[in-house]
Amino acid sequence: MAAITAEEMRELVARALAEDLGDGDVTGEATVPAERTATARIVQKAPGVVFGLDLVVETMAQTGVQEVDTLVAEGEWFQDIPVEVLVARGTARSILAAERTALNFLGHLSGVATLTARYVEAVAGTKARILDTRKTTPGLRKLEKAAVAAGGGTNHRMGLFDAFLIKENHIAAAGSIPRAVYAARKAHPELPVEVEVRNLDETAYALGTGADQLLLDNMDPPTLRAAVELRDANSHDGGKPTLEASGGVNLETVRAAAESGVDFISVGALTHSAPVLDFSLLLSTD
């Protein structure tokens, strides 16, 4: 998983296991003979995109599971379910110690990838691309954004450090949109600059600042379409900023937003409200 390094993955999994196991799995240790070996199969029970198998492998490795094999490629949509996605062999105790942490990672990240794929499918045939946001689970941003990419979405900035997004409060503190854009360009000319606008007047004003992208905040489809027309009418010599629709978008409304002609649609729900994709671990003892 290129989203995080091997060391980052080991540390993340170790923290998650420590949270779950504490001083030990009292149920497993009391009821399961130490020498009992088993085979575990993780089964996907709902249609969707699988993502997070590397975390399952690492989780099982850290609890002492000897053999783990992934059976499917990540980033693919599986419609015909149930489908086995992973098989593991080891002591029953070690498998049971890993079970919940492994399924938590897999279900959550696959849920993010699956919801993203639904949004991407909803705008298919338009020019709009689906963006994620910074509305992520603390500590899991890299993984959640990787899951968005696995579902066919496009990653927005990783954090506050790698791109400018000048929002309403920044503009108020800076004094105006031009002042904020000028200060951003002066401080870090190598970084892209995006400006939030709330109506067509602000859109027209921001177009004159040379911003790379405008965030069209909570605009309905007719207003989005007017903003696209305004941008196109006032762009010359290749200096055409991209437009991002944001706010109030769901699976029922995203198509209309995309058909307005915007370049991007950002959806916070991809990471903050994605339903968990359903997986089960089925254990058989040897």
Short mmCIF file of C-alpha atoms in Angstrom, two decimals, residues 8 13 22 34 37-38 46 61 72 74 76 100 114 138 143 145 159 167 198 208 229 238 245 255 283:
data_model
loop_
_atom_site.label_atom_id
_atom_site.label_comp_id
_atom_site.label_asym_id
_atom_site.label_seq_id
_atom_site.Cartn_x
_atom_site.Cartn_y
_atom_site.Cartn_z
CA GLU A 8 3.84 3.78 9.33
CA VAL A 13 -1.60 -1.49 13.36
CA GLY A 22 -4.73 -4.48 26.12
CA ALA A 34 -3.07 -22.80 22.63
CA THR A 37 -4.75 -24.40 14.55
CA ALA A 38 -7.33 -23.01 12.15
CA ALA A 46 -22.03 -6.72 0.09
CA ALA A 61 1.31 -10.81 11.14
CA VAL A 72 -8.52 -10.51 -5.03
CA GLU A 74 -7.79 -4.11 -4.57
CA GLU A 76 -12.09 -3.59 -8.13
CA ARG A 100 -11.86 -7.29 14.83
CA THR A 114 -17.21 1.95 -2.46
CA PRO A 138 -7.60 11.86 12.54
CA LEU A 143 -5.29 5.77 4.03
CA LYS A 145 -7.47 9.37 0.62
CA GLY A 159 -3.42 19.10 4.37
CA LYS A 167 -11.82 30.55 2.45
CA ARG A 198 -20.25 32.21 -2.43
CA GLY A 208 -9.55 38.81 -11.79
CA GLU A 229 -20.18 30.63 -18.29
CA GLY A 238 -4.96 29.74 -21.42
CA ALA A 245 -18.47 22.72 -6.68
CA ARG A 255 -25.27 14.51 -11.46
CA LEU A 283 -13.06 -19.75 11.13
#
